[in-house]
Amino acid sequence: DPKNFTQNFTAAIISSGAINAIDQNGNLTSTDFLDNLQFPNSLTVESLFKDVATISRKNLVITRTNDPAAIRSYFDAVGNIYETILGAYSKSDIYIFADAIDRKDFDSLAELDQQAAAVGRVASQISKLSVPEQYADVTVTEIKNLLTVKRAMEIMRTYEQDPLAAYVAFQKR
């Protein structure tokens, strides 16, 4: 699979000759293989997150009203979205991932599917709000962060198929 981090990393290590640099006791006897080590372009953190949807000010409903009441109303609405959608989850994605690995209970990673979808709904609903103009850039950043978190959860979910990508995504959280 050309998108599998773990497979691509392993293939690059093997094709570099690293195996020949390890003696029968598991000790590294040479670092010459490092001269041959070439990772494919698909083996970058950026490649894992390239599918995250892009968003800009053009995607928002921006209002020129920047008075305190409009700003308070906007942030109250944002807080309500977070509380309504994410407040139902008693465990964070970070806890679910770490606990699944500690207990070697990878079926529990399925909980990440619902949480990733919920984070996507939060991003979607925030993007539909009327945003006071002075907070448009902050809102774009917040939605981008939410979409990145959603993608990280989706990747973490694939731990059994691609553990290296899952660890990288976990660190991105």
Coordinates of N, CA, C and O in Angstrom, one line a residue:
D1 N 0.9 -1.2 0.0 CA 0.0 0.0 0.0 C 0.9 1.2 0.0 O 1.6 1.5 1.0
P2 N 0.8 2.0 -1.0 CA 1.7 3.2 -1.1 C 1.5 4.3 -0.1 O 2.3 5.1 0.2
K3 N 0.3 4.2 0.6 CA 0.0 5.2 1.6 C 0.3 4.7 3.0 O 0.2 5.5 4.0
N4 N 0.8 3.5 3.2 CA 1.0 2.9 4.5 C 2.4 3.3 5.0 O 3.4 2.9 4.5
F5 N 2.4 4.2 6.0 CA 3.7 4.7 6.6 C 4.6 3.6 7.1 O 5.8 3.6 6.8
T6 N 4.0 2.7 7.8 CA 4.8 1.6 8.4 C 5.4 0.7 7.3 O 6.6 0.4 7.4
Q7 N 4.7 0.3 6.3 CA 5.2 -0.5 5.3 C 6.3 0.3 4.5 O 7.4 -0.3 4.2
N8 N 6.1 1.5 4.2 CA 7.0 2.3 3.4 C 8.3 2.6 4.2 O 9.4 2.5 3.7
F9 N 8.2 2.8 5.5 CA 9.4 3.0 6.4 C 10.2 1.7 6.4 O 11.4 1.7 6.3
T10 N 9.5 0.6 6.7 CA 10.2 -0.7 6.8 C 10.9 -1.0 5.5 O 12.0 -1.5 5.5
A11 N 10.2 -0.8 4.3 CA 10.8 -1.1 3.0 C 12.0 -0.2 2.8 O 13.1 -0.7 2.3
A12 N 12.0 1.0 3.2 CA 13.2 1.9 3.0 C 14.3 1.4 3.9 O 15.5 1.4 3.4
I13 N 14.0 1.0 5.1 CA 15.1 0.5 6.0 C 15.7 -0.7 5.4 O 17.0 -0.9 5.3
I14 N 14.9 -1.6 5.0 CA 15.4 -2.9 4.4 C 16.2 -2.7 3.1 O 17.3 -3.2 3.0
S15 N 15.7 -1.9 2.2 CA 16.4 -1.7 1.0 C 17.7 -0.9 1.1 O 18.5 -0.9 0.3
S16 N 17.9 -0.2 2.3 CA 19.1 0.5 2.5 C 20.2 -0.4 2.9 O 21.4 0.0 2.9
G17 N 19.9 -1.6 3.2 CA 21.0 -2.6 3.7 C 21.1 -2.6 5.2 O 22.1 -3.1 5.7
A18 N 20.2 -2.0 5.9 CA 20.3 -1.9 7.4 C 20.4 -3.3 8.0 O 21.1 -3.5 9.0
I19 N 19.8 -4.3 7.4 CA 19.8 -5.6 8.0 C 21.2 -6.2 8.0 O 21.6 -6.9 9.0
N20 N 22.0 -5.9 7.0 CA 23.4 -6.3 6.9 C 24.3 -5.6 8.0 O 25.4 -6.1 8.2
A21 N 23.8 -4.6 8.6 CA 24.6 -3.8 9.6 C 24.3 -4.3 11.0 O 24.8 -3.6 11.9
I22 N 23.5 -5.3 11.1 CA 23.2 -5.8 12.5 C 23.8 -7.2 12.6 O 23.6 -8.1 11.8
D23 N 24.5 -7.4 13.7 CA 25.1 -8.7 13.9 C 24.2 -9.7 14.5 O 23.0 -9.4 14.8
Q24 N 24.6 -10.9 14.7 CA 23.7 -12.0 15.2 C 23.2 -11.7 16.6 O 22.2 -12.3 17.1
N25 N 23.8 -10.8 17.4 CA 23.4 -10.4 18.7 C 22.4 -9.2 18.7 O 22.0 -8.8 19.8
G26 N 22.2 -8.7 17.5 CA 21.3 -7.6 17.4 C 22.0 -6.2 17.6 O 21.3 -5.2 17.7
N27 N 23.3 -6.2 17.5 CA 24.1 -5.0 17.7 C 24.3 -4.4 16.3 O 24.6 -5.1 15.3
L28 N 24.3 -3.1 16.3 CA 24.6 -2.3 15.0 C 26.1 -2.3 14.8 O 26.9 -1.9 15.7
T29 N 26.5 -2.8 13.7 CA 28.0 -3.0 13.4 C 28.5 -1.9 12.5 O 29.7 -1.7 12.3
S30 N 27.6 -1.3 11.8 CA 28.0 -0.2 10.8 C 26.8 0.7 10.6 O 25.6 0.3 10.7
T31 N 27.2 1.9 10.2 CA 26.1 2.9 9.8 C 26.2 3.2 8.4 O 25.6 4.2 7.9
D32 N 26.9 2.4 7.6 CA 27.0 2.7 6.2 C 25.7 2.7 5.4 O 25.5 3.4 4.4
F33 N 24.7 1.9 6.0 CA 23.4 1.9 5.3 C 22.7 3.2 5.3 O 21.9 3.5 4.4
L34 N 23.1 4.1 6.2 CA 22.5 5.4 6.2 C 22.7 6.2 5.0 O 21.9 7.0 4.6
D35 N 23.9 5.9 4.3 CA 24.1 6.6 3.0 C 23.2 6.2 1.9 O 22.9 6.9 1.0
N36 N 22.6 5.0 2.1 CA 21.6 4.5 1.1 C 20.2 4.7 1.5 O 19.3 4.4 0.7
L37 N 20.0 5.2 2.7 CA 18.6 5.3 3.2 C 17.9 6.4 2.5 O 18.3 7.6 2.6
Q38 N 16.8 6.1 1.8 CA 16.0 7.1 1.1 C 14.5 6.8 1.4 O 14.0 5.7 1.0
F39 N 13.9 7.8 2.0 CA 12.5 7.6 2.3 C 11.7 8.2 1.2 O 12.0 9.2 0.6
P40 N 10.6 7.5 0.8 CA 9.7 8.1 -0.3 C 9.0 9.4 0.2 O 8.9 9.6 1.4
N41 N 8.7 10.2 -0.8 CA 8.0 11.5 -0.5 C 6.7 11.3 0.3 O 6.3 12.2 0.9
S42 N 6.1 10.1 0.2 CA 4.9 9.8 0.9 C 5.1 9.6 2.4 O 4.1 9.5 3.1
L43 N 6.3 9.6 2.8 CA 6.6 9.3 4.2 C 6.9 10.7 4.9 O 8.0 10.8 5.5
T44 N 6.0 11.6 4.9 CA 6.1 12.8 5.7 C 4.8 13.1 6.5 O 3.8 12.6 6.1
V45 N 5.0 13.9 7.5 CA 3.8 14.2 8.3 C 2.8 15.0 7.4 O 1.6 14.7 7.5
E46 N 3.3 15.8 6.5 CA 2.4 16.6 5.7 C 1.6 15.7 4.8 O 0.4 16.0 4.5
S47 N 2.2 14.6 4.3 CA 1.4 13.7 3.4 C 0.3 13.0 4.2 O -0.8 12.7 3.6
L48 N 0.4 12.8 5.5 CA -0.7 12.2 6.3 C -1.9 13.2 6.4 O -3.0 12.8 6.4
F49 N -1.6 14.5 6.4 CA -2.6 15.5 6.6 C -3.0 16.3 5.3 O -3.7 17.2 5.4
K50 N -2.5 15.8 4.2 CA -2.8 16.5 2.9 C -4.3 16.5 2.5 O -4.7 17.4 1.8
D51 N -5.0 15.5 3.1 CA -6.4 15.4 2.7 C -7.3 16.3 3.6 O -8.5 16.3 3.4
V52 N -6.7 17.0 4.5 CA -7.5 17.9 5.4 C -8.1 19.0 4.5 O -7.4 19.7 3.7
A53 N -9.4 19.2 4.6 CA -10.1 20.2 3.8 C -9.5 21.6 4.1 O -9.1 21.9 5.2
T54 N -9.4 22.4 3.0 CA -8.9 23.8 3.2 C -10.1 24.7 3.5 O -11.2 24.5 3.0
I55 N -9.8 25.7 4.2 CA -10.9 26.7 4.6 C -10.2 28.1 4.6 O -9.0 28.2 4.9
S56 N -11.0 29.0 4.2 CA -10.5 30.4 4.2 C -11.6 31.3 4.6 O -12.8 30.9 4.8
R57 N -11.3 32.6 4.6 CA -12.4 33.6 5.0 C -13.5 33.5 4.0 O -14.7 33.8 4.3
K58 N -13.3 33.1 2.8 CA -14.3 33.0 1.7 C -15.4 32.0 2.1 O -16.5 32.0 1.6
N59 N -15.0 31.0 3.0 CA -15.9 30.0 3.4 C -16.8 30.4 4.6 O -17.7 29.6 5.0
L60 N -16.6 31.6 5.1 CA -17.3 32.0 6.3 C -18.4 33.1 5.9 O -18.2 33.7 4.9
V61 N -19.3 33.2 6.8 CA -20.3 34.3 6.7 C -19.8 35.4 7.6 O -19.9 35.2 8.9
I62 N -19.1 36.4 7.1 CA -18.5 37.4 7.9 C -19.4 38.6 8.0 O -19.9 39.1 6.9
T63 N -19.6 39.1 9.2 CA -20.4 40.3 9.4 C -19.5 41.4 9.8 O -18.6 41.2 10.5
R64 N -19.9 42.6 9.4 CA -19.1 43.8 9.8 C -19.4 44.3 11.2 O -18.8 45.2 11.7
T65 N -20.4 43.7 11.8 CA -20.8 44.1 13.1 C -19.8 43.5 14.1 O -19.6 42.3 14.3
N66 N -19.1 44.4 14.8 CA -18.0 44.0 15.8 C -18.3 44.6 17.2 O -17.4 44.7 18.0
D67 N -19.6 44.9 17.4 CA -19.9 45.5 18.7 C -19.8 44.3 19.8 O -19.9 43.1 19.5
P68 N -19.7 44.7 21.1 CA -19.6 43.7 22.1 C -20.7 42.7 22.1 O -20.5 41.5 22.4
A69 N -22.0 43.1 21.9 CA -23.1 42.2 21.9 C -22.9 41.1 20.8 O -23.2 39.9 21.0
A70 N -22.5 41.5 19.6 CA -22.3 40.6 18.5 C -21.2 39.6 18.7 O -21.3 38.4 18.5
I71 N -20.1 40.1 19.3 CA -19.0 39.3 19.7 C -19.4 38.2 20.7 O -19.1 37.1 20.6
R72 N -20.1 38.7 21.8 CA -20.5 37.8 22.8 C -21.5 36.8 22.3 O -21.4 35.6 22.6
S73 N -22.4 37.2 21.4 CA -23.3 36.2 20.8 C -22.6 35.2 20.0 O -22.9 34.0 20.0
Y74 N -21.6 35.6 19.2 CA -20.8 34.7 18.4 C -20.1 33.6 19.3 O -20.2 32.4 19.1
F75 N -19.4 34.1 20.3 CA -18.7 33.2 21.2 C -19.6 32.3 22.0 O -19.2 31.2 22.3
D76 N -20.7 32.8 22.4 CA -21.7 32.0 23.1 C -22.2 30.9 22.2 O -22.3 29.7 22.6
A77 N -22.4 31.2 20.9 CA -22.8 30.2 19.9 C -21.7 29.1 19.7 O -22.0 27.9 19.7
V78 N -20.5 29.6 19.6 CA -19.4 28.6 19.4 C -19.3 27.7 20.7 O -19.2 26.5 20.5
G79 N -19.3 28.3 21.9 CA -19.3 27.5 23.1 C -20.4 26.5 23.1 O -20.2 25.4 23.6
N80 N -21.6 26.9 22.7 CA -22.8 26.0 22.7 C -22.6 24.8 21.8 O -22.9 23.7 22.1
I81 N -22.0 25.1 20.6 CA -21.7 24.1 19.6 C -20.7 23.0 20.2 O -21.0 21.8 20.2
Y82 N -19.7 23.5 20.8 CA -18.7 22.6 21.5 C -19.4 21.8 22.6 O -19.2 20.6 22.6
E83 N -20.1 22.5 23.4 CA -20.7 21.8 24.6 C -21.8 20.8 24.1 O -21.8 19.6 24.6
T84 N -22.6 21.1 23.1 CA -23.7 20.3 22.7 C -23.1 19.0 22.0 O -23.6 17.9 22.2
I85 N -22.1 19.2 21.1 CA -21.6 18.1 20.3 C -20.6 17.3 21.0 O -20.6 16.1 21.0
L86 N -19.6 18.0 21.6 CA -18.5 17.2 22.2 C -18.7 16.9 23.7 O -18.0 16.1 24.3
G87 N -19.6 17.6 24.4 CA -19.8 17.5 25.8 C -20.3 16.1 26.2 O -20.1 15.7 27.3
A88 N -20.8 15.3 25.2 CA -21.4 14.0 25.5 C -20.2 13.0 25.7 O -20.5 11.9 26.2
Y89 N -19.0 13.3 25.3 CA -17.9 12.3 25.3 C -17.2 12.4 26.6 O -16.6 13.5 26.9
S90 N -17.2 11.3 27.4 CA -16.5 11.4 28.7 C -15.0 11.1 28.6 O -14.3 11.4 29.5
K91 N -14.6 10.5 27.5 CA -13.1 10.2 27.3 C -12.6 10.9 26.1 O -13.3 11.0 25.0
S92 N -11.4 11.5 26.2 CA -10.8 12.2 25.0 C -10.3 11.1 24.1 O -10.0 10.0 24.4
D93 N -10.0 11.6 22.8 CA -9.4 10.7 21.8 C -8.0 10.3 22.3 O -7.6 9.2 22.0
I94 N -7.3 11.2 23.0 CA -6.0 10.9 23.4 C -6.0 9.7 24.4 O -5.2 8.8 24.4
Y95 N -7.0 9.8 25.4 CA -7.1 8.8 26.4 C -7.5 7.4 25.7 O -6.9 6.4 26.0
I96 N -8.5 7.5 24.8 CA -8.9 6.3 24.1 C -7.8 5.6 23.4 O -7.6 4.4 23.5
F97 N -7.0 6.4 22.7 CA -5.8 5.8 21.9 C -4.8 5.2 22.9 O -4.4 4.1 22.7
A98 N -4.4 6.0 23.9 CA -3.3 5.5 24.8 C -3.8 4.3 25.6 O -3.1 3.3 25.7
D99 N -5.1 4.3 26.0 CA -5.6 3.2 26.7 C -5.7 1.9 25.9 O -5.4 0.8 26.3
A100 N -6.1 2.1 24.6 CA -6.2 0.9 23.7 C -4.9 0.3 23.5 O -4.8 -0.9 23.5
I101 N -3.9 1.1 23.4 CA -2.5 0.6 23.2 C -2.0 -0.1 24.5 O -1.5 -1.2 24.4
D102 N -2.2 0.6 25.6 CA -1.8 0.0 26.9 C -2.5 -1.4 27.1 O -1.8 -2.3 27.6
R103 N -3.8 -1.5 26.8 CA -4.5 -2.7 27.1 C -4.5 -3.7 25.9 O -5.0 -4.8 26.0
K104 N -3.9 -3.2 24.8 CA -3.9 -4.0 23.5 C -5.3 -4.4 23.1 O -5.6 -5.5 22.7
D105 N -6.2 -3.5 23.3 CA -7.6 -3.6 23.0 C -8.0 -2.7 21.8 O -8.5 -1.6 22.0
F106 N -7.6 -3.1 20.6 CA -7.7 -2.3 19.5 C -9.1 -2.1 19.0 O -9.4 -1.2 18.2
D107 N -10.0 -3.0 19.4 CA -11.4 -2.8 19.1 C -12.0 -1.5 19.7 O -12.9 -0.9 19.1
S108 N -11.4 -1.1 20.8 CA -11.9 0.1 21.5 C -11.6 1.4 20.6 O -12.1 2.5 20.9
L109 N -10.6 1.3 19.7 CA -10.3 2.4 18.8 C -11.5 2.8 18.0 O -11.6 3.9 17.4
A110 N -12.5 1.9 17.9 CA -13.7 2.3 17.1 C -14.4 3.5 17.7 O -15.1 4.2 17.0
E111 N -14.2 3.8 19.0 CA -14.8 5.0 19.6 C -14.3 6.2 18.9 O -15.0 7.3 18.9
L112 N -13.1 6.2 18.3 CA -12.6 7.3 17.6 C -13.4 7.7 16.4 O -13.4 8.9 16.0
D113 N -14.1 6.8 15.8 CA -14.9 7.1 14.6 C -16.0 8.1 14.9 O -16.2 9.1 14.2
Q114 N -16.7 7.9 16.0 CA -17.8 8.8 16.5 C -17.2 10.1 16.9 O -17.8 11.2 16.5
Q115 N -16.1 10.1 17.6 CA -15.5 11.4 18.0 C -15.0 12.2 16.8 O -15.1 13.4 16.7
A116 N -14.4 11.5 15.8 CA -13.9 12.2 14.6 C -15.1 12.9 13.9 O -15.0 14.0 13.4
A117 N -16.2 12.1 13.8 CA -17.3 12.7 13.1 C -17.9 13.9 13.9 O -18.3 14.9 13.3
A118 N -17.9 13.8 15.2 CA -18.4 14.9 16.0 C -17.5 16.1 15.9 O -18.0 17.2 15.7
V119 N -16.2 15.9 15.8 CA -15.3 17.1 15.6 C -15.6 17.7 14.2 O -15.6 18.9 14.1
G120 N -15.8 16.9 13.2 CA -16.2 17.4 11.9 C -17.5 18.2 12.0 O -17.6 19.2 11.3
R121 N -18.5 17.7 12.8 CA -19.7 18.5 12.9 C -19.5 19.8 13.6 O -20.1 20.8 13.2
V122 N -18.6 19.9 14.6 CA -18.3 21.1 15.2 C -17.7 22.1 14.2 O -18.2 23.3 14.1
A123 N -16.8 21.7 13.4 CA -16.2 22.5 12.4 C -17.2 23.0 11.4 O -17.2 24.2 11.1
S124 N -18.1 22.1 11.0 CA -19.1 22.5 10.0 C -20.1 23.5 10.6 O -20.4 24.5 9.9
Q125 N -20.5 23.3 11.8 CA -21.5 24.2 12.4 C -20.8 25.6 12.7 O -21.5 26.6 12.5
I126 N -19.6 25.6 13.2 CA -18.9 26.9 13.4 C -18.8 27.6 12.1 O -18.9 28.9 12.0
S127 N -18.5 26.9 11.0 CA -18.3 27.6 9.7 C -19.6 28.2 9.2 O -19.6 29.1 8.3
K128 N -20.7 27.8 9.7 CA -22.0 28.4 9.3 C -22.5 29.6 10.1 O -23.4 30.3 9.7
L129 N -21.8 29.9 11.2 CA -22.1 31.0 12.0 C -21.8 32.3 11.4 O -20.8 32.4 10.6
S130 N -22.5 33.4 11.7 CA -22.1 34.7 11.3 C -20.9 35.2 12.2 O -21.1 35.2 13.4
V131 N -19.8 35.4 11.6 CA -18.6 35.7 12.4 C -18.3 37.2 12.3 O -18.2 37.8 11.3
P132 N -18.1 37.8 13.5 CA -17.7 39.2 13.5 C -16.4 39.4 12.8 O -15.5 38.6 13.0
E133 N -16.3 40.3 11.9 CA -15.1 40.5 11.0 C -13.8 40.4 11.7 O -12.8 39.7 11.2
Q134 N -13.6 41.0 12.9 CA -12.3 41.0 13.6 C -12.0 39.6 14.1 O -10.8 39.4 14.5
Y135 N -12.9 38.6 14.1 CA -12.6 37.3 14.5 C -12.6 36.3 13.4 O -12.5 35.1 13.6
A136 N -12.7 36.7 12.1 CA -12.7 35.8 11.0 C -11.4 35.0 10.9 O -11.5 33.8 10.7
D137 N -10.3 35.6 11.0 CA -9.0 34.9 10.9 C -8.9 33.8 12.0 O -8.4 32.7 11.8
V138 N -9.3 34.2 13.2 CA -9.2 33.3 14.3 C -10.1 32.1 14.1 O -9.8 30.9 14.4
T139 N -11.3 32.4 13.5 CA -12.3 31.3 13.2 C -11.7 30.4 12.1 O -11.9 29.2 12.2
V140 N -11.1 30.9 11.1 CA -10.4 30.1 10.1 C -9.4 29.2 10.7 O -9.4 28.0 10.4
T141 N -8.6 29.7 11.6 CA -7.6 28.9 12.3 C -8.2 27.8 13.1 O -7.8 26.7 13.1
E142 N -9.3 28.2 13.8 CA -10.0 27.2 14.7 C -10.6 26.1 13.9 O -10.4 24.9 14.2
I143 N -11.2 26.4 12.8 CA -11.8 25.3 11.9 C -10.7 24.5 11.3 O -10.8 23.2 11.3
K144 N -9.6 25.1 10.9 CA -8.5 24.3 10.4 C -7.9 23.3 11.4 O -7.6 22.2 11.1
N145 N -7.8 23.8 12.6 CA -7.3 23.0 13.7 C -8.3 21.8 14.0 O -7.9 20.7 14.2
L146 N -9.6 22.1 14.0 CA -10.6 21.1 14.2 C -10.5 20.0 13.1 O -10.6 18.8 13.4
L147 N -10.3 20.4 11.9 CA -10.2 19.5 10.7 C -9.0 18.7 10.8 O -8.9 17.5 10.5
T148 N -7.9 19.3 11.3 CA -6.7 18.5 11.5 C -6.8 17.5 12.6 O -6.3 16.4 12.5
V149 N -7.5 17.9 13.7 CA -7.8 16.9 14.8 C -8.6 15.8 14.3 O -8.4 14.6 14.6
K150 N -9.6 16.1 13.5 CA -10.5 15.1 12.9 C -9.6 14.1 12.1 O -9.8 12.8 12.3
R151 N -8.8 14.6 11.3 CA -7.9 13.7 10.5 C -7.0 12.9 11.4 O -6.7 11.7 11.1
A152 N -6.4 13.5 12.4 CA -5.5 12.8 13.3 C -6.3 11.6 13.9 O -5.7 10.5 14.0
M153 N -7.5 11.8 14.4 CA -8.3 10.7 14.9 C -8.5 9.6 13.9 O -8.5 8.5 14.3
E154 N -8.8 10.0 12.7 CA -9.0 9.0 11.6 C -7.8 8.2 11.4 O -7.9 6.9 11.3
I155 N -6.6 8.8 11.5 CA -5.4 8.1 11.3 C -5.1 7.2 12.6 O -4.7 6.1 12.4
M156 N -5.3 7.8 13.7 CA -5.1 7.0 15.0 C -5.9 5.7 15.0 O -5.5 4.7 15.5
R157 N -7.1 5.8 14.4 CA -8.0 4.7 14.3 C -7.4 3.5 13.6 O -7.7 2.4 13.8
T158 N -6.5 3.8 12.7 CA -5.9 2.8 11.8 C -4.6 2.1 12.4 O -3.8 1.5 11.7
Y159 N -4.5 2.2 13.7 CA -3.3 1.7 14.4 C -2.9 0.3 14.0 O -1.8 0.0 13.8
E160 N -3.9 -0.6 13.9 CA -3.6 -2.0 13.6 C -3.0 -2.1 12.2 O -2.2 -3.0 12.0
Q161 N -3.5 -1.3 11.3 CA -3.0 -1.4 9.9 C -1.7 -0.6 9.7 O -0.9 -0.9 8.8
D162 N -1.6 0.5 10.4 CA -0.4 1.4 10.1 C 0.0 2.1 11.5 O -0.3 3.3 11.7
P163 N 0.7 1.3 12.3 CA 1.0 1.9 13.7 C 1.9 3.1 13.6 O 1.7 4.0 14.4
L164 N 2.8 3.2 12.7 CA 3.7 4.3 12.6 C 2.9 5.6 12.3 O 3.1 6.6 12.9
A165 N 2.0 5.5 11.3 CA 1.2 6.7 11.0 C 0.3 7.1 12.2 O 0.1 8.3 12.5
A166 N -0.2 6.1 12.9 CA -1.1 6.4 14.1 C -0.3 7.1 15.2 O -0.8 8.1 15.8
Y167 N 1.0 6.7 15.4 CA 1.8 7.4 16.4 C 2.1 8.8 16.0 O 2.1 9.7 16.8
V168 N 2.4 9.0 14.7 CA 2.7 10.3 14.2 C 1.5 11.2 14.3 O 1.6 12.4 14.8
A169 N 0.3 10.7 14.0 CA -0.9 11.5 14.2 C -1.2 11.8 15.6 O -1.6 12.9 16.0
F170 N -0.9 10.8 16.5 CA -1.1 11.0 17.9 C -0.2 12.2 18.4 O -0.7 13.0 19.2
Q171 N 1.0 12.2 18.0 CA 1.9 13.3 18.4 C 1.4 14.6 17.8 O 1.6 15.7 18.4
K172 N 0.7 14.6 16.7 CA 0.2 15.9 16.1 C -1.0 16.4 16.9 O -1.3 17.6 16.9
R173 N -1.6 15.5 17.7 CA -2.7 15.9 18.6 C -2.2 16.8 19.7 O -2.7 17.7 20.2

